[in-house]
Amino acid sequence: TPMPSFTDVIESGIITDEQLWRVAQYVRSLSPEGPPRVREVVRAVRIEGALAAGPGDSLWNDVESQYIPVVGQIIVKPRWFAPTVNGVWVQAMHDGSRIAMRIRWHDPSRSPDPRWEEWRARVVETMADPDSAGPAAHGPDRLTVQFPATTGDGERPFFLGGAARRPVHLWRWTSEPDAVAEGAGTGLGQFTSRPDAPELTHEARFVDGEWQVQLTRALIPRDTTVSPVLPVGRAIPIAFFASDGSNGEDEMRTAVSAWYALYLDVPTSPRVYATPLVAMVLTAGLGVLVGRSARGHGRHTERHTREE
């Protein structure tokens, strides 16, 4: 709808024109120079040595971030049309036996936060959820990373949490308690955690209005019947869900992405470095042979001419 004019606010001296420009400049300073580039593949770089120890590790400074847009979940009831999170930034690395992923996203609060209760109440009142009553209390912030239950056949399950016929494998993090769970999903909000101790580890921190969560796990789990293998050198379907508890969001009222792909770099073969060197030696040797042959042919022709 059209916004009202704020001319009367300026004329009455409540705020000056210069202060308005300062606000505009501050908002602009928070924005990137251009829109983030969306690519289909998240690359997990191969590193030698230890993986990053946590989301604040300086190793992440040398790993490219991939932007994954997310939108409100408006397919399965209860739907959600006003998510706080509109994208996540993903980085990944592996050492041949384990993978570490750092996922970052903007969030104005570290939920649950009682100071945001008035905001949550107004969101629920304004949204007038047509499917059900809004959430009655704050919940935690959430992040879910989704894979197919099996990564070998190339078929992708339903992107909203899978289905009973084709389940998905989920890594789920919550801010309160600060914990992760690993298990199977058979639909949005339908999650069964692994019965044994999960192999997934994590570390999370909230810095300057941004969540940073690092998830680490072995590429080949102890039990491949309950957790998928993450193969090197093959595209693995992956998706992301994020929820802001202070905005009245939960497992169903959330922001979701489509399927993307995770690709784990293969080790660089020594042949990559040896082949050019061998080619240079062979080329130089061939050049010497051709030169000698040409000089010998020239001397033979000159001698034959003198004899004639």
Short mmCIF file of C-alpha atoms in Angstrom, two decimals:
data_model
loop_
_atom_site.label_atom_id
_atom_site.label_comp_id
_atom_site.label_asym_id
_atom_site.label_seq_id
_atom_site.Cartn_x
_atom_site.Cartn_y
_atom_site.Cartn_z
CA THR A 1 0.00 0.00 0.00
CA PRO A 2 1.18 3.61 -0.51
CA MET A 3 3.30 4.90 2.35
CA PRO A 4 2.24 8.16 4.07
CA SER A 5 4.33 11.31 3.68
CA PHE A 6 6.76 12.21 6.47
CA THR A 7 6.96 15.87 5.45
CA ASP A 8 5.07 16.95 8.57
CA VAL A 9 7.59 15.10 10.76
CA ILE A 10 10.42 17.09 9.17
CA GLU A 11 8.53 20.38 9.31
CA SER A 12 7.77 19.92 12.99
CA GLY A 13 11.45 19.33 13.76
CA ILE A 14 11.04 15.79 15.08
CA ILE A 15 13.68 14.64 12.61
CA THR A 16 15.83 16.65 10.24
CA ASP A 17 16.51 16.07 6.59
CA GLU A 18 20.17 15.42 7.43
CA GLN A 19 19.18 12.75 9.98
CA LEU A 20 17.02 11.05 7.37
CA TRP A 21 20.02 10.89 5.06
CA ARG A 22 22.09 9.39 7.88
CA VAL A 23 19.48 6.65 8.34
CA ALA A 24 19.45 5.96 4.60
CA GLN A 25 23.24 5.80 4.49
CA TYR A 26 23.32 3.41 7.46
CA VAL A 27 20.81 1.07 5.81
CA ARG A 28 22.83 1.19 2.59
CA SER A 29 26.01 0.32 4.51
CA LEU A 30 24.39 -2.95 5.59
CA SER A 31 23.73 -4.01 2.00
CA PRO A 32 26.21 -5.68 -0.36
CA GLU A 33 27.45 -3.85 -3.43
CA GLY A 34 25.36 -6.12 -5.62
CA PRO A 35 22.87 -8.96 -5.24
CA PRO A 36 24.50 -12.24 -4.20
CA ARG A 37 25.14 -14.72 -6.99
CA VAL A 38 23.12 -17.91 -6.70
CA ARG A 39 24.79 -21.10 -7.93
CA GLU A 40 23.48 -24.63 -7.98
CA VAL A 41 26.53 -26.26 -6.38
CA VAL A 42 28.09 -25.82 -2.93
CA ARG A 43 31.73 -26.80 -3.22
CA ALA A 44 33.47 -28.50 -0.30
CA VAL A 45 37.17 -27.78 -0.77
CA ARG A 46 39.72 -30.50 -0.01
CA ILE A 47 42.25 -29.43 2.62
CA GLU A 48 45.35 -31.02 4.06
CA GLY A 49 45.54 -31.05 7.83
CA ALA A 50 42.89 -30.38 10.46
CA LEU A 51 39.43 -29.08 9.65
CA ALA A 52 38.19 -25.79 11.08
CA ALA A 53 37.76 -26.05 14.86
CA GLY A 54 34.62 -23.89 14.91
CA PRO A 55 32.64 -21.19 13.08
CA GLY A 56 35.14 -18.53 14.16
CA ASP A 57 38.20 -20.39 12.86
CA SER A 58 40.31 -18.33 10.43
CA LEU A 59 40.39 -21.28 8.02
CA TRP A 60 36.93 -20.23 6.86
CA ASN A 61 38.35 -16.94 5.55
CA ASP A 62 39.86 -18.82 2.60
CA VAL A 63 36.73 -20.83 1.75
CA GLU A 64 34.23 -19.39 -0.72
CA SER A 65 30.69 -18.72 0.57
CA GLN A 66 27.70 -19.89 -1.48
CA TYR A 67 24.40 -18.03 -1.15
CA ILE A 68 21.26 -20.17 -0.89
CA PRO A 69 17.94 -18.24 -1.00
CA VAL A 70 15.08 -19.43 1.21
CA VAL A 71 11.39 -18.49 1.11
CA GLY A 72 8.37 -18.96 3.34
CA GLN A 73 6.89 -22.44 3.51
CA ILE A 74 3.46 -21.94 1.88
CA ILE A 75 2.67 -25.47 0.67
CA VAL A 76 1.97 -27.59 3.75
CA LYS A 77 -0.40 -26.30 6.45
CA PRO A 78 0.21 -24.38 8.63
CA ARG A 79 1.78 -22.13 6.01
CA TRP A 80 4.04 -19.15 6.72
CA PHE A 81 4.15 -16.05 4.53
CA ALA A 82 6.51 -13.75 6.48
CA PRO A 83 9.79 -15.48 7.38
CA THR A 84 12.62 -13.51 8.94
CA VAL A 85 15.39 -15.37 7.09
CA ASN A 86 15.61 -14.89 3.32
CA GLY A 87 18.91 -16.65 2.65
CA VAL A 88 21.78 -18.63 4.16
CA TRP A 89 25.50 -18.53 3.33
CA VAL A 90 27.15 -21.94 3.15
CA GLN A 91 30.85 -22.90 3.26
CA ALA A 92 32.23 -26.43 3.29
CA MET A 93 35.56 -28.24 3.56
CA HIS A 94 36.65 -31.86 3.91
CA ASP A 95 39.87 -33.77 4.55
CA GLY A 96 38.96 -37.03 2.81
CA SER A 97 37.39 -38.57 5.89
CA ARG A 98 35.27 -35.81 7.49
CA ILE A 99 33.28 -32.81 6.29
CA ALA A 100 32.71 -29.48 8.03
CA MET A 101 30.04 -27.00 6.97
CA ARG A 102 29.58 -23.46 8.25
CA ILE A 103 26.11 -21.98 7.70
CA ARG A 104 25.44 -18.30 8.42
CA TRP A 105 22.24 -16.25 8.32
CA HIS A 106 20.96 -12.91 9.60
CA ASP A 107 18.61 -13.00 12.58
CA PRO A 108 17.67 -9.94 14.68
CA SER A 109 17.36 -11.94 17.92
CA ARG A 110 18.85 -14.90 19.72
CA SER A 111 15.64 -16.80 20.37
CA PRO A 112 13.94 -17.36 22.66
CA ASP A 113 14.21 -13.75 23.83
CA PRO A 114 11.45 -12.30 26.11
CA ARG A 115 12.22 -8.81 24.84
CA TRP A 116 10.72 -9.82 21.48
CA GLU A 117 7.43 -11.08 22.94
CA GLU A 118 5.56 -7.90 21.91
CA TRP A 119 6.91 -8.32 18.38
CA ARG A 120 5.83 -11.97 18.22
CA ALA A 121 2.33 -11.09 19.43
CA ARG A 122 1.96 -8.39 16.79
CA VAL A 123 3.24 -10.68 14.05
CA VAL A 124 0.68 -13.33 15.01
CA GLU A 125 -2.09 -10.70 15.13
CA THR A 126 -1.11 -9.14 11.81
CA MET A 127 -0.61 -12.40 9.94
CA ALA A 128 -4.11 -13.69 10.78
CA ASP A 129 -2.99 -17.22 9.95
CA PRO A 130 -5.76 -18.82 7.86
CA ASP A 131 -4.63 -22.36 8.69
CA SER A 132 -4.37 -22.33 12.47
CA ALA A 133 -3.79 -20.14 15.48
CA GLY A 134 -0.30 -18.70 15.63
CA PRO A 135 2.31 -19.98 18.07
CA ALA A 136 1.49 -19.17 21.68
CA ALA A 137 5.07 -18.59 22.82
CA HIS A 138 8.60 -18.02 21.69
CA GLY A 139 10.52 -20.96 20.35
CA PRO A 140 14.19 -21.52 19.57
CA ASP A 141 15.95 -20.54 16.38
CA ARG A 142 16.35 -23.57 14.11
CA LEU A 143 18.49 -24.79 11.24
CA THR A 144 17.95 -27.98 9.27
CA VAL A 145 20.25 -29.44 6.61
CA GLN A 146 18.55 -32.04 4.42
CA PHE A 147 19.96 -34.89 2.31
CA PRO A 148 18.31 -37.83 0.55
CA ALA A 149 18.29 -40.91 2.77
CA THR A 150 20.39 -42.62 0.09
CA THR A 151 22.77 -40.59 -2.08
CA GLY A 152 23.56 -43.23 -4.70
CA ASP A 153 20.53 -43.36 -7.02
CA GLY A 154 20.35 -39.65 -7.91
CA GLU A 155 16.56 -39.38 -7.30
CA ARG A 156 15.50 -36.52 -5.07
CA PRO A 157 12.75 -36.95 -2.45
CA PHE A 158 10.06 -34.34 -1.89
CA PHE A 159 11.99 -31.23 -0.86
CA LEU A 160 9.70 -30.42 2.10
CA GLY A 161 11.00 -33.06 4.47
CA GLY A 162 10.59 -36.09 2.26
CA ALA A 163 7.77 -38.63 2.51
CA ALA A 164 7.13 -42.07 3.97
CA ARG A 165 7.94 -43.71 0.62
CA ARG A 166 11.14 -41.71 0.10
CA PRO A 167 12.45 -40.33 3.40
CA VAL A 168 15.21 -37.78 3.84
CA HIS A 169 18.15 -37.58 6.22
CA LEU A 170 18.22 -34.48 8.44
CA TRP A 171 20.77 -32.61 10.51
CA ARG A 172 18.77 -30.43 12.93
CA TRP A 173 20.12 -27.68 15.18
CA THR A 174 18.24 -25.63 17.79
CA SER A 175 19.39 -22.61 19.78
CA GLU A 176 17.59 -23.62 22.99
CA PRO A 177 18.88 -26.04 23.95
CA ASP A 178 22.01 -25.55 21.87
CA ALA A 179 22.02 -29.04 20.39
CA VAL A 180 22.00 -31.04 17.18
CA ALA A 181 20.14 -34.19 16.22
CA GLU A 182 20.57 -36.52 13.27
CA GLY A 183 17.80 -38.69 11.90
CA ALA A 184 15.14 -39.44 9.30
CA GLY A 185 12.35 -37.22 8.00
CA THR A 186 9.15 -38.52 6.42
CA GLY A 187 7.43 -35.17 5.94
CA LEU A 188 7.60 -31.62 7.22
CA GLY A 189 7.68 -31.80 11.01
CA GLN A 190 7.95 -35.61 10.96
CA PHE A 191 11.39 -36.38 12.40
CA THR A 192 12.80 -39.54 13.99
CA SER A 193 16.21 -39.16 15.59
CA ARG A 194 18.85 -41.87 15.39
CA PRO A 195 18.54 -44.39 18.22
CA ASP A 196 22.30 -44.51 18.79
CA ALA A 197 24.65 -41.66 19.66
CA PRO A 198 24.80 -39.39 16.60
CA GLU A 199 28.13 -38.82 14.91
CA LEU A 200 27.25 -35.24 14.04
CA THR A 201 29.01 -32.56 16.12
CA HIS A 202 28.48 -28.83 16.12
CA GLU A 203 29.46 -25.43 17.44
CA ALA A 204 27.26 -22.34 17.20
CA ARG A 205 27.67 -18.66 17.99
CA PHE A 206 25.53 -15.52 17.63
CA VAL A 207 27.58 -12.51 16.54
CA ASP A 208 26.26 -9.04 15.55
CA GLY A 209 22.83 -10.26 14.53
CA GLU A 210 24.12 -13.31 12.68
CA TRP A 211 24.02 -17.00 13.53
CA GLN A 212 27.08 -19.04 12.61
CA VAL A 213 26.72 -22.79 12.96
CA GLN A 214 29.41 -25.34 12.09
CA LEU A 215 28.37 -28.96 11.55
CA THR A 216 30.98 -31.73 11.31
CA ARG A 217 30.55 -35.40 10.49
CA ALA A 218 32.40 -38.37 8.97
CA LEU A 219 31.90 -38.88 5.24
CA ILE A 220 31.28 -42.59 5.86
CA PRO A 221 29.16 -43.10 9.01
CA ARG A 222 29.51 -46.07 11.29
CA ASP A 223 26.08 -47.38 10.26
CA THR A 224 25.29 -46.67 6.62
CA THR A 225 21.77 -48.06 7.02
CA VAL A 226 20.67 -45.06 9.11
CA SER A 227 22.97 -42.32 7.76
CA PRO A 228 23.96 -41.70 4.14
CA VAL A 229 27.51 -41.83 2.83
CA LEU A 230 28.77 -38.50 1.47
CA PRO A 231 30.88 -39.57 -1.53
CA VAL A 232 33.80 -37.55 -2.84
CA GLY A 233 33.61 -36.36 -6.46
CA ARG A 234 29.84 -36.74 -6.84
CA ALA A 235 27.00 -34.19 -6.64
CA ILE A 236 24.94 -34.78 -3.47
CA PRO A 237 21.46 -33.19 -3.21
CA ILE A 238 21.21 -30.80 -0.26
CA ALA A 239 18.60 -28.34 1.06
CA PHE A 240 18.29 -25.94 4.01
CA PHE A 241 15.52 -24.79 6.39
CA ALA A 242 15.82 -21.88 8.87
CA SER A 243 13.39 -20.59 11.52
CA ASP A 244 13.32 -17.48 13.76
CA GLY A 245 11.67 -18.37 17.06
CA SER A 246 11.06 -14.73 18.00
CA ASN A 247 9.04 -14.32 14.79
CA GLY A 248 6.67 -17.11 15.76
CA GLU A 249 8.38 -19.69 13.53
CA ASP A 250 8.85 -23.40 14.19
CA GLU A 251 9.30 -26.66 12.25
CA MET A 252 6.30 -25.98 10.00
CA ARG A 253 6.27 -22.18 9.90
CA THR A 254 9.73 -21.82 8.48
CA ALA A 255 11.84 -20.67 5.53
CA VAL A 256 12.87 -23.37 3.05
CA SER A 257 15.16 -23.77 0.05
CA ALA A 258 14.88 -25.90 -3.05
CA TRP A 259 17.28 -28.78 -3.67
CA TYR A 260 20.85 -27.73 -4.44
CA ALA A 261 24.00 -29.85 -4.76
CA LEU A 262 27.02 -30.41 -2.51
CA TYR A 263 30.23 -31.42 -4.28
CA LEU A 264 33.27 -32.68 -2.36
CA ASP A 265 36.52 -31.95 -4.21
CA VAL A 266 38.62 -34.96 -5.17
CA PRO A 267 42.32 -35.02 -4.21
CA THR A 268 44.65 -33.56 -6.81
CA SER A 269 46.42 -36.43 -8.56
CA PRO A 270 50.24 -36.23 -8.92
CA ARG A 271 49.66 -36.87 -12.62
CA VAL A 272 48.22 -33.35 -12.89
CA TYR A 273 51.70 -31.98 -12.18
CA ALA A 274 53.72 -34.75 -13.84
CA THR A 275 51.88 -34.81 -17.18
CA PRO A 276 52.83 -31.25 -18.29
CA LEU A 277 56.45 -31.87 -17.29
CA VAL A 278 56.60 -35.11 -19.28
CA ALA A 279 54.96 -33.38 -22.24
CA MET A 280 57.57 -30.60 -22.13
CA VAL A 281 60.44 -33.12 -22.02
CA LEU A 282 59.01 -35.14 -24.91
CA THR A 283 58.40 -31.99 -26.96
CA ALA A 284 61.94 -30.76 -26.34
CA GLY A 285 63.38 -34.17 -27.23
CA LEU A 286 61.33 -34.36 -30.40
CA GLY A 287 62.50 -30.87 -31.32
CA VAL A 288 66.14 -31.90 -30.89
CA LEU A 289 65.64 -35.00 -33.04
CA VAL A 290 63.92 -33.02 -35.78
CA GLY A 291 66.70 -30.42 -35.71
CA ARG A 292 69.45 -33.03 -35.96
CA SER A 293 67.62 -34.80 -38.77
CA ALA A 294 67.22 -31.54 -40.68
CA ARG A 295 70.93 -30.64 -40.29
CA GLY A 296 72.00 -34.16 -41.38
CA HIS A 297 69.76 -33.99 -44.43
CA GLY A 298 71.18 -30.57 -45.29
CA ARG A 299 74.82 -31.81 -45.13
CA HIS A 300 73.94 -34.85 -47.26
CA THR A 301 72.33 -32.64 -49.90
CA GLU A 302 75.31 -30.24 -49.93
CA ARG A 303 77.84 -33.10 -50.34
CA HIS A 304 75.82 -34.66 -53.14
CA THR A 305 75.72 -31.32 -54.97
CA ARG A 306 79.51 -30.88 -54.77
CA GLU A 307 80.08 -34.38 -56.09
CA GLU A 308 77.87 -33.66 -59.08
#
